[in-house]
PDB file of C-alpha atoms in Angstrom:
ATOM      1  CA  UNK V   1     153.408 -55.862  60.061  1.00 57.00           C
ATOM      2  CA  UNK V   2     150.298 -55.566  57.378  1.00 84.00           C
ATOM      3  CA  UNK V   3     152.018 -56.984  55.172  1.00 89.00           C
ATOM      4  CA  UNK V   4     153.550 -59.866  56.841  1.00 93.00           C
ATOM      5  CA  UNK V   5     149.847 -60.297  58.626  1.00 93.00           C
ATOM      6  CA  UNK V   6     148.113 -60.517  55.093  1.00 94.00           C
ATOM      7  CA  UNK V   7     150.650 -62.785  53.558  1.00 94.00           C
ATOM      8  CA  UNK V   8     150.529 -65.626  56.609  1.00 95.00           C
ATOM      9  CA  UNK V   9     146.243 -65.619  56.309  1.00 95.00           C
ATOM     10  CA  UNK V  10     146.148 -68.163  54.543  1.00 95.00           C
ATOM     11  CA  UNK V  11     148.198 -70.570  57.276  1.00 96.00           C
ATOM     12  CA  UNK V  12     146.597 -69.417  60.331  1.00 94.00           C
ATOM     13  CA  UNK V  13     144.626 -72.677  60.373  1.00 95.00           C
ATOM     14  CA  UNK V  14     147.638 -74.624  60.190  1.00 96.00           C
ATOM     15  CA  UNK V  15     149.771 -72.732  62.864  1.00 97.00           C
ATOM     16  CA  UNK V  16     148.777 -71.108  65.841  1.00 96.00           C
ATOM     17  CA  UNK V  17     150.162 -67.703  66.603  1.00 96.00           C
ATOM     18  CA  UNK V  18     152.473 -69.096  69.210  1.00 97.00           C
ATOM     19  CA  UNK V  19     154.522 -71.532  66.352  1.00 98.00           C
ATOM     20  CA  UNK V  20     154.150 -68.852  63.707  1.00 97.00           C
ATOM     21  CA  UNK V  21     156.276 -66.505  66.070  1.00 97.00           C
ATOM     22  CA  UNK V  22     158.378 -69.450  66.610  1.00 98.00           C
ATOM     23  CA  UNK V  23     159.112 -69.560  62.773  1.00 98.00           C
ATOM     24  CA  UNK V  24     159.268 -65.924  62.152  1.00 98.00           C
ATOM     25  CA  UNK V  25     161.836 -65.360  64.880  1.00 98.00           C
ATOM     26  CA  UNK V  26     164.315 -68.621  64.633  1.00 98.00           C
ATOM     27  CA  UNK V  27     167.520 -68.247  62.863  1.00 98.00           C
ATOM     28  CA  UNK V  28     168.202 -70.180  60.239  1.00 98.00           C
ATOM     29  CA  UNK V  29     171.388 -70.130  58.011  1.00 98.00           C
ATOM     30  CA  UNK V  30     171.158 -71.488  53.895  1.00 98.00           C
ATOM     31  CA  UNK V  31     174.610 -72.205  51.987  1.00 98.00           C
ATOM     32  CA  UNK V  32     173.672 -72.291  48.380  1.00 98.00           C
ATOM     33  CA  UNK V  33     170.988 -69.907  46.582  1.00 98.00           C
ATOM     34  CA  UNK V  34     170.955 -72.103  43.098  1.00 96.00           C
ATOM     35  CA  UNK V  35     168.438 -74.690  41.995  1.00 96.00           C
ATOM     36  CA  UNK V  36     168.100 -76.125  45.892  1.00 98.00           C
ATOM     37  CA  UNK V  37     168.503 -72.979  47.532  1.00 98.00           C
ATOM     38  CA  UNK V  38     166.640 -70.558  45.382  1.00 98.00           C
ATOM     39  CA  UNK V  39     163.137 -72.551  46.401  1.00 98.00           C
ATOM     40  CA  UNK V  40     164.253 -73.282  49.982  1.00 98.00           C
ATOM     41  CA  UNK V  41     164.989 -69.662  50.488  1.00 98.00           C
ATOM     42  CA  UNK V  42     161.671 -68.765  48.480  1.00 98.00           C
ATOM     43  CA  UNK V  43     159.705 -70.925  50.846  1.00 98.00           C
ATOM     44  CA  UNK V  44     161.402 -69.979  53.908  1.00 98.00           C
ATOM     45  CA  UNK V  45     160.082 -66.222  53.240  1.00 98.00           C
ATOM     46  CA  UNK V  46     156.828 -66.906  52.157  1.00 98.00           C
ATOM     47  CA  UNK V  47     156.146 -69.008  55.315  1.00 98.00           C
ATOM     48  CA  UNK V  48     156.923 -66.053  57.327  1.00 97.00           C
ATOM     49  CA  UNK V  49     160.575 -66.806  58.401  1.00 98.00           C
ATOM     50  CA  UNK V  50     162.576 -63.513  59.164  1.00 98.00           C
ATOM     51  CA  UNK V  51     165.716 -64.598  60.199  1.00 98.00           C
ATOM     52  CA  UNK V  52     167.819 -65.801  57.999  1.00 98.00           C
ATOM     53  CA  UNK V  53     171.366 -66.237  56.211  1.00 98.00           C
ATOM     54  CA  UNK V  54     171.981 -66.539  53.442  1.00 98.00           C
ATOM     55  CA  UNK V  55     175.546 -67.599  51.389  1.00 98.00           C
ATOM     56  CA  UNK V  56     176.406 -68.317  47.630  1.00 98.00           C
ATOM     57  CA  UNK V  57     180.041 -67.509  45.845  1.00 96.00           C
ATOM     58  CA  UNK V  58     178.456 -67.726  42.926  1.00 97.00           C
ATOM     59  CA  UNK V  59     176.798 -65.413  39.820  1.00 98.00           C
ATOM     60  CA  UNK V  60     173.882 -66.582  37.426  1.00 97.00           C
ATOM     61  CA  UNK V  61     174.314 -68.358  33.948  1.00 97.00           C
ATOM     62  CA  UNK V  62     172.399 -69.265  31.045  1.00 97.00           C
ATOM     63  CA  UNK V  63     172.909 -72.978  32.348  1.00 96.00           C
ATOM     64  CA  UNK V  64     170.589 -72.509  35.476  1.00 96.00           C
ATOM     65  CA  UNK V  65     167.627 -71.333  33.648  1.00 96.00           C
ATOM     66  CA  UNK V  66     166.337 -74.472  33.421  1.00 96.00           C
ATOM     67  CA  UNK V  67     166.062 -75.394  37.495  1.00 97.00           C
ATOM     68  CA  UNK V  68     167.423 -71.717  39.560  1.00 96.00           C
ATOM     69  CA  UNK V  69     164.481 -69.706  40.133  1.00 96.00           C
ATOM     70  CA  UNK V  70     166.117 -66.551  40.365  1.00 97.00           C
ATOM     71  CA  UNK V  71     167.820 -66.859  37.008  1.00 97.00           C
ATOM     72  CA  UNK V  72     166.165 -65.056  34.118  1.00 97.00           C
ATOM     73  CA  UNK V  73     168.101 -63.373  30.717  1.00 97.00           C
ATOM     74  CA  UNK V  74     168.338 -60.367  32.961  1.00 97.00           C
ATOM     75  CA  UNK V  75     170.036 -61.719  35.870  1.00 98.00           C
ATOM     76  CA  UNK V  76     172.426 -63.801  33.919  1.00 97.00           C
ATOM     77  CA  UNK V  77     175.993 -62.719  35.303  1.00 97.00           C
ATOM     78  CA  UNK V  78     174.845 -61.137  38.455  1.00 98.00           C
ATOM     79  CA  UNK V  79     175.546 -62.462  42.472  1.00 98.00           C
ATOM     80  CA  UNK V  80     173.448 -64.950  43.307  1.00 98.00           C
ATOM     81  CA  UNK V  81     173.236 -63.702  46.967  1.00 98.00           C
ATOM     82  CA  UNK V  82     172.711 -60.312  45.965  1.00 98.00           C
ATOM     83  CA  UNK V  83     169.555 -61.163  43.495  1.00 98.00           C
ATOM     84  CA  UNK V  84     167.958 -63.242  45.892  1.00 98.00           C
ATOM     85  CA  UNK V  85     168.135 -60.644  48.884  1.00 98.00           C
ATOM     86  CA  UNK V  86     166.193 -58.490  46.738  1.00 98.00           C
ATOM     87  CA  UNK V  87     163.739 -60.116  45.582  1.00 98.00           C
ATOM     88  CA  UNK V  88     163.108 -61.439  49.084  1.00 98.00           C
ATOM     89  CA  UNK V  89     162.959 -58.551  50.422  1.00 97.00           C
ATOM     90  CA  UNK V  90     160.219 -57.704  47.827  1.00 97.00           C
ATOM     91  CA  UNK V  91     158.301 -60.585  49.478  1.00 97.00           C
ATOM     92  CA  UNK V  92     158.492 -59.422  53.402  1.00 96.00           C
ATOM     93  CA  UNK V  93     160.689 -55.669  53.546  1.00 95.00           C
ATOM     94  CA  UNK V  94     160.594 -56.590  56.785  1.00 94.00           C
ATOM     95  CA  UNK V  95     162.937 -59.616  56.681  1.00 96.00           C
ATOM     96  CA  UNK V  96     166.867 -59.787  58.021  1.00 97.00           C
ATOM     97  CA  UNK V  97     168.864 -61.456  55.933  1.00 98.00           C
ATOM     98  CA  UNK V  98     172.591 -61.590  56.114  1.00 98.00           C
ATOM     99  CA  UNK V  99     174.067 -62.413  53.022  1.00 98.00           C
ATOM    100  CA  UNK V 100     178.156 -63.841  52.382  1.00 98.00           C
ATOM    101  CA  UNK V 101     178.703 -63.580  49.120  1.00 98.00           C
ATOM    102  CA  UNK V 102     181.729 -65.541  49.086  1.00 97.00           C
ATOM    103  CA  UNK V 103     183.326 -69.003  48.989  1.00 95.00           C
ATOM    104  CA  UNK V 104     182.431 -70.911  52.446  1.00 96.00           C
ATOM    105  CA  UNK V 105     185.597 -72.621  53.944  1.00 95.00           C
ATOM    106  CA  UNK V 106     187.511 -73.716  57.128  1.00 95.00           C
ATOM    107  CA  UNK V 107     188.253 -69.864  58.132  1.00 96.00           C
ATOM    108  CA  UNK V 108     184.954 -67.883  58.050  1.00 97.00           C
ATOM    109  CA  UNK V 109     182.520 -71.521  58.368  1.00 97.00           C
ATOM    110  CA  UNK V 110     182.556 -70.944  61.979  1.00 97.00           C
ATOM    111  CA  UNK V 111     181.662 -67.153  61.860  1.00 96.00           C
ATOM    112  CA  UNK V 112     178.938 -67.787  58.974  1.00 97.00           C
ATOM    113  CA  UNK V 113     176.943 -70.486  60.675  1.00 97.00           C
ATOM    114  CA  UNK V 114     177.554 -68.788  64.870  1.00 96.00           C
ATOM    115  CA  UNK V 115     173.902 -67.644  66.011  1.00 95.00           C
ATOM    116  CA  UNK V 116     171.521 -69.875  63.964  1.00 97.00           C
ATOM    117  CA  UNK V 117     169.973 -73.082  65.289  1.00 97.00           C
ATOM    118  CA  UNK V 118     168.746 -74.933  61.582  1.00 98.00           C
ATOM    119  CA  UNK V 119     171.715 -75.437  58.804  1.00 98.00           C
ATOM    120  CA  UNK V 120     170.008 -76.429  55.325  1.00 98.00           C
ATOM    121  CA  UNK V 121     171.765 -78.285  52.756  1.00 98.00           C
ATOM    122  CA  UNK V 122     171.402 -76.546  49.344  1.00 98.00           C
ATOM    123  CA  UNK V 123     175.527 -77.304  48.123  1.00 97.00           C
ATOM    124  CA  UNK V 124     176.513 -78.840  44.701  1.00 92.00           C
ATOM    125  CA  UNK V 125     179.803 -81.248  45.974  1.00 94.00           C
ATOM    126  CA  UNK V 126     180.470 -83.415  48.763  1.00 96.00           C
ATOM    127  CA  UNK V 127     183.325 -81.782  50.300  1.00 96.00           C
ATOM    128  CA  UNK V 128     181.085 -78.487  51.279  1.00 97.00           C
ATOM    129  CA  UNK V 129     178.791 -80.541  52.570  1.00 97.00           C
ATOM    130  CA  UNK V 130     181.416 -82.448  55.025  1.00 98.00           C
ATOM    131  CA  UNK V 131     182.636 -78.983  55.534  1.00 97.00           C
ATOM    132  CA  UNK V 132     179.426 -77.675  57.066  1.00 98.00           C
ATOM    133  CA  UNK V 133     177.780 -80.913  58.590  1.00 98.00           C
ATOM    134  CA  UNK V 134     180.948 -81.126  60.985  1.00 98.00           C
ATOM    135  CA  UNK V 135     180.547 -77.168  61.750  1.00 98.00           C
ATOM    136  CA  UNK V 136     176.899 -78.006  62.385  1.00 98.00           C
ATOM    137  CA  UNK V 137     177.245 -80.291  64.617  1.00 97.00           C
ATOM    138  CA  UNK V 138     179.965 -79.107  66.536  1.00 97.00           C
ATOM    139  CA  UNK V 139     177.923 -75.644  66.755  1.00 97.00           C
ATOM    140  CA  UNK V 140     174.878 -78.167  68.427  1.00 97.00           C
ATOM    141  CA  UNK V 141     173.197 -76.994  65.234  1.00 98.00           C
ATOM    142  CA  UNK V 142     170.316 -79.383  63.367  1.00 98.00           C
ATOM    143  CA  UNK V 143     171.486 -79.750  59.471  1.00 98.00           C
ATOM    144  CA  UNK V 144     169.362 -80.569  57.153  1.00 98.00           C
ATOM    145  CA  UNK V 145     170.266 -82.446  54.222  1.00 98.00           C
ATOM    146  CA  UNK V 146     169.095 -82.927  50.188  1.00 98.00           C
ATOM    147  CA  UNK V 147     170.708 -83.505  47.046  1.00 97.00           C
ATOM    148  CA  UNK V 148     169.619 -84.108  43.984  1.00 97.00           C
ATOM    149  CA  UNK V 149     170.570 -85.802  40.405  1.00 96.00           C
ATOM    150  CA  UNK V 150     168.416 -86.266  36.913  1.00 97.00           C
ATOM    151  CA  UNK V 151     165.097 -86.914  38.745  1.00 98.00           C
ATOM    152  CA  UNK V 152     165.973 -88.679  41.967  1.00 97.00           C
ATOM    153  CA  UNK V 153     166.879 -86.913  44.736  1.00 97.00           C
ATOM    154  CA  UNK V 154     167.614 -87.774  48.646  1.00 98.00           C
ATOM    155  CA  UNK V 155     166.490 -86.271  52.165  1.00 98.00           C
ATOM    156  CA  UNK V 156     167.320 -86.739  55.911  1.00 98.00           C
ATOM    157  CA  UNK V 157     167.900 -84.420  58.852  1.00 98.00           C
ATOM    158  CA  UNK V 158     170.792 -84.706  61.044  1.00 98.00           C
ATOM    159  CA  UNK V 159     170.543 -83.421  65.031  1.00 98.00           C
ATOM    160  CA  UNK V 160     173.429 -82.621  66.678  1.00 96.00           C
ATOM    161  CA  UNK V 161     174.114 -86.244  68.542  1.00 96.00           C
ATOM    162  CA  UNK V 162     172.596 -88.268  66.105  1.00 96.00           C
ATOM    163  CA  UNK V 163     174.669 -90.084  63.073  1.00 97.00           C
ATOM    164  CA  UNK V 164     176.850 -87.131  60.992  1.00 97.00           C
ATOM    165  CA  UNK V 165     176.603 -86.837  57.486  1.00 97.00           C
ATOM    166  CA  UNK V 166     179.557 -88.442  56.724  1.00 97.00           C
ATOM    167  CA  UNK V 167     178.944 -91.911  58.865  1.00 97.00           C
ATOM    168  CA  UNK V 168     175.438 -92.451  57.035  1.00 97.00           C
ATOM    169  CA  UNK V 169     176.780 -91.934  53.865  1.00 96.00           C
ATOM    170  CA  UNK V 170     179.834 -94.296  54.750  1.00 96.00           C
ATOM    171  CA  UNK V 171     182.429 -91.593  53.452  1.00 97.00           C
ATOM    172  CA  UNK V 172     186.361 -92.655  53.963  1.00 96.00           C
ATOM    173  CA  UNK V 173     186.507 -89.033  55.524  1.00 96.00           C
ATOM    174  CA  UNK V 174     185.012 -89.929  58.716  1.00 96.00           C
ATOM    175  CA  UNK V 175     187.267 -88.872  61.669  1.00 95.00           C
ATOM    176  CA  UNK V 176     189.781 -87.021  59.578  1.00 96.00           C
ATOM    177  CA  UNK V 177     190.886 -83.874  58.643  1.00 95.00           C
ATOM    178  CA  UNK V 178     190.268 -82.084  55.657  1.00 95.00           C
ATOM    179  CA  UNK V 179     193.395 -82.286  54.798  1.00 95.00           C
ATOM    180  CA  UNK V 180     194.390 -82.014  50.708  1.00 95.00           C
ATOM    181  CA  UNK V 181     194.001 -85.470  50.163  1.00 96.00           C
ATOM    182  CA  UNK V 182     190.864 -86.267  52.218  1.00 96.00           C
ATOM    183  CA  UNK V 183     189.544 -82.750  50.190  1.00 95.00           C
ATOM    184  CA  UNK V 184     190.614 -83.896  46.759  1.00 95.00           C
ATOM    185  CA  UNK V 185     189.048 -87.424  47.682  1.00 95.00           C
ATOM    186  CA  UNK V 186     185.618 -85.332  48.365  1.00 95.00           C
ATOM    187  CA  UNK V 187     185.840 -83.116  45.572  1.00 93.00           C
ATOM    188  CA  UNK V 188     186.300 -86.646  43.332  1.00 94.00           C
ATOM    189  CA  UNK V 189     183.106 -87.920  44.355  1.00 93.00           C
ATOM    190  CA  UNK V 190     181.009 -84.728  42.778  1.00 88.00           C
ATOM    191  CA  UNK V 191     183.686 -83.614  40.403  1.00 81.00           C
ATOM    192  CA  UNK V 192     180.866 -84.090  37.474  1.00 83.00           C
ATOM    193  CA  UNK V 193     177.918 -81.361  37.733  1.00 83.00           C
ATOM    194  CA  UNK V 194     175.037 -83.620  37.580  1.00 87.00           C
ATOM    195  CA  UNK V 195     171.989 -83.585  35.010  1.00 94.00           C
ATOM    196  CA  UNK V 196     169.004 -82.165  36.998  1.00 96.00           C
ATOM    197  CA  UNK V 197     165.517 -82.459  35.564  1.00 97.00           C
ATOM    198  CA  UNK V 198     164.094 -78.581  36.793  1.00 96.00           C
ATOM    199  CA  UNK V 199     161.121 -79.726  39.113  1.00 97.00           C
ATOM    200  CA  UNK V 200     163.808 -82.001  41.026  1.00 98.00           C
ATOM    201  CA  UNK V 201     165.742 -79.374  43.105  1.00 97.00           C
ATOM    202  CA  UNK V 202     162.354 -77.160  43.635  1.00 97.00           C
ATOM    203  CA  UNK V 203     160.671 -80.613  44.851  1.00 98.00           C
ATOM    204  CA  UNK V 204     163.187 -81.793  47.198  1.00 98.00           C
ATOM    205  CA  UNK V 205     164.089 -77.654  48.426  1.00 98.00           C
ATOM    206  CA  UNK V 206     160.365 -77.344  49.765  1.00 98.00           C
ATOM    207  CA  UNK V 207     160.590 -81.145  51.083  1.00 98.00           C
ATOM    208  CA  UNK V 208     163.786 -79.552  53.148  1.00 98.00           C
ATOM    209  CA  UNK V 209     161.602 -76.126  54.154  1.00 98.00           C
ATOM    210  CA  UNK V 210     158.372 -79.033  55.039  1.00 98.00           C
ATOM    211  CA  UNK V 211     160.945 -80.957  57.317  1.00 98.00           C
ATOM    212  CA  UNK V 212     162.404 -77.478  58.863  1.00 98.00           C
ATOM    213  CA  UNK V 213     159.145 -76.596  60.200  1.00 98.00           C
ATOM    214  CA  UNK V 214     158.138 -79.843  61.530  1.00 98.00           C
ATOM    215  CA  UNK V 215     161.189 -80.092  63.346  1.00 98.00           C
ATOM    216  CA  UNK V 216     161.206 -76.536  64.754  1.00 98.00           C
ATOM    217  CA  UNK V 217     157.601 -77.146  65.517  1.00 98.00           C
ATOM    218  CA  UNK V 218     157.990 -80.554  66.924  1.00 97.00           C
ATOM    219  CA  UNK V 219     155.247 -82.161  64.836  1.00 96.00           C
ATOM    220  CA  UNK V 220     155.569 -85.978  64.109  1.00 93.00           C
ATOM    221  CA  UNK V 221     157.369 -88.228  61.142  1.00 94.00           C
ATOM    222  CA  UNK V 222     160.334 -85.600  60.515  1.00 97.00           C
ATOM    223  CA  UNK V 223     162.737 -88.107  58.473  1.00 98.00           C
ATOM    224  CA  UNK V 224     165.561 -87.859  60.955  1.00 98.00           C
ATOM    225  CA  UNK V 225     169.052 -89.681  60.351  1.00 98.00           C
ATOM    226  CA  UNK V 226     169.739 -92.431  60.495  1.00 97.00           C
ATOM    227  CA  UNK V 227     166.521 -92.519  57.802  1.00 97.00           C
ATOM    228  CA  UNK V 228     166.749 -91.144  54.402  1.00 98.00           C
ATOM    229  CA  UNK V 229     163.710 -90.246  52.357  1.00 98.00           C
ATOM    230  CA  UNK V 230     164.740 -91.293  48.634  1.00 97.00           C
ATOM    231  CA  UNK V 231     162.686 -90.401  45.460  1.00 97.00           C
ATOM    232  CA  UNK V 232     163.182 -90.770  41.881  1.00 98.00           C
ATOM    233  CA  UNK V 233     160.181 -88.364  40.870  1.00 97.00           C
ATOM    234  CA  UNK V 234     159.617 -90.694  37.268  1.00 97.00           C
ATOM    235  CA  UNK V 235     158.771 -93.940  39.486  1.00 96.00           C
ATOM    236  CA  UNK V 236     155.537 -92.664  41.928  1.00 93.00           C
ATOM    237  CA  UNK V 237     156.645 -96.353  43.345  1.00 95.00           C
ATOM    238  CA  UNK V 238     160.587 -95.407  44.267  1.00 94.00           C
ATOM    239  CA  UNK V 239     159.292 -92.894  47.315  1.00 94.00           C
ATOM    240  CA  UNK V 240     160.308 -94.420  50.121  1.00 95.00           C
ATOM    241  CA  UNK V 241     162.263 -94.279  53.605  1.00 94.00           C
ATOM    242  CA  UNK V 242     165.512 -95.924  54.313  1.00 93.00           C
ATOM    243  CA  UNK V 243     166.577 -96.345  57.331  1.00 89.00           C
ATOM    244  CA  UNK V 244     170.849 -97.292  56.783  1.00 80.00           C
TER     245      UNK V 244
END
């Protein structure tokens, strides 16, 4: 526990002991360890969060280097997951994190997501994100939301009886299946991988750990659907909350 002790010091004026055990013990449950998910996961750990899950399909390239902050010449090629276990675990050895190296879909979303209370948002298309916002909230879990493109990106957190995803956003999948056409539809609407400016995904990824914590902690102004915190970080004037 040294270590863990030593490496929360510096927050013990900004948490009592009673939230940081709250933190360090609730489960929480990441699908995507790339530009979003590399700093949310980062953060997560370094705030003292041992409990979590962790899921990418995916292996490092030479096109992440410029946003993923796992990815380095010597980790081009290698899992995602794997990579980012490690080097957590290099952070706090005594963290728990189950990783799924694998694709996330209909089958195994249930299994993936059972046991955690927080869902955060760190996918690249639209149709994994319907996928797990209606598994969140059928699971009564909170999901929290970001995405990000060139230097803008959006924020909002979703509780279980509030708005879904898919509603705010006004998607023509609302109340259907995901059936091929309703998933071909989804995949449509992200079927270009975006431009991303590096500091974008690592701004927004610790905005989504910032609104975790207030929310677990029940502190005040969490930007909770039907509101959507929207920046584009090259316009100081653009930050602002919608509410839709």
């Amino acid at each position: 526990m040294d270590v863990y002790q030593n490496m929360i010091s510096r927050q013990k004026e900004i948490f009592s002991e009673e939230e940081q055990e709250i933190l360090r013990t609730t489960p929480i449950v990441i699908i995507g360890c790339g530009g979003l998910g590399g700093t949310i996961i980062e953060q997560f750990v370094r705030a003292g969060f041992e409990e979590l899950t962790i899921v990418d399909q995916d292996v490092f390239d030479e096109t992440n280097l410029n946003r993923q902050v796992r990815s380095n010449l010597g980790t081009v090629g290698k899992s995602k997951v794997k990579i980012t276990k490690s080097a957590m675990e290099q952070i706090n050895p005594n963290i728990n994190i189950t990783d799924y190296d694998l694709t996330i879909d209909e089958k195994n979303i249930s299994k993936i997501l059972k046991g955690n209370k927080i869902l955060v948002d760190a996918v690249d298309n639209v149709y994994t994100r319907v996928l797990i916002s209606r598994e969140a909230k059928q699971q009564g879990m909170v999901f929290v939301h970001s995405a990000v493109e060139k230097t803008m990106g959006q924020l909002s957190v979703f509780e279980p009886n509030s708005v879904s995803y898919e509603e705010l956003f006004r998607l023509k999948s609302v109340d259907k299946s995901l059936d091929n056409d309703v998933k071909n539809y989804l995949l449509s609407i992200s079927a270009k991988k975006p431009q991303v400016l590096g500091v974008t995904p690592s701004i927004f990824g610790s905005l989504q750990v910032n609104e975790t914590i207030k929310y677990i902690l029940n502190k005040k102004d969490v930007v909770l659907a039907p509101k959507v915190l929207m920046w584009d970080l090259f316009n100081m004037s653009s930050f602002r909350l919608i509410k839709f």
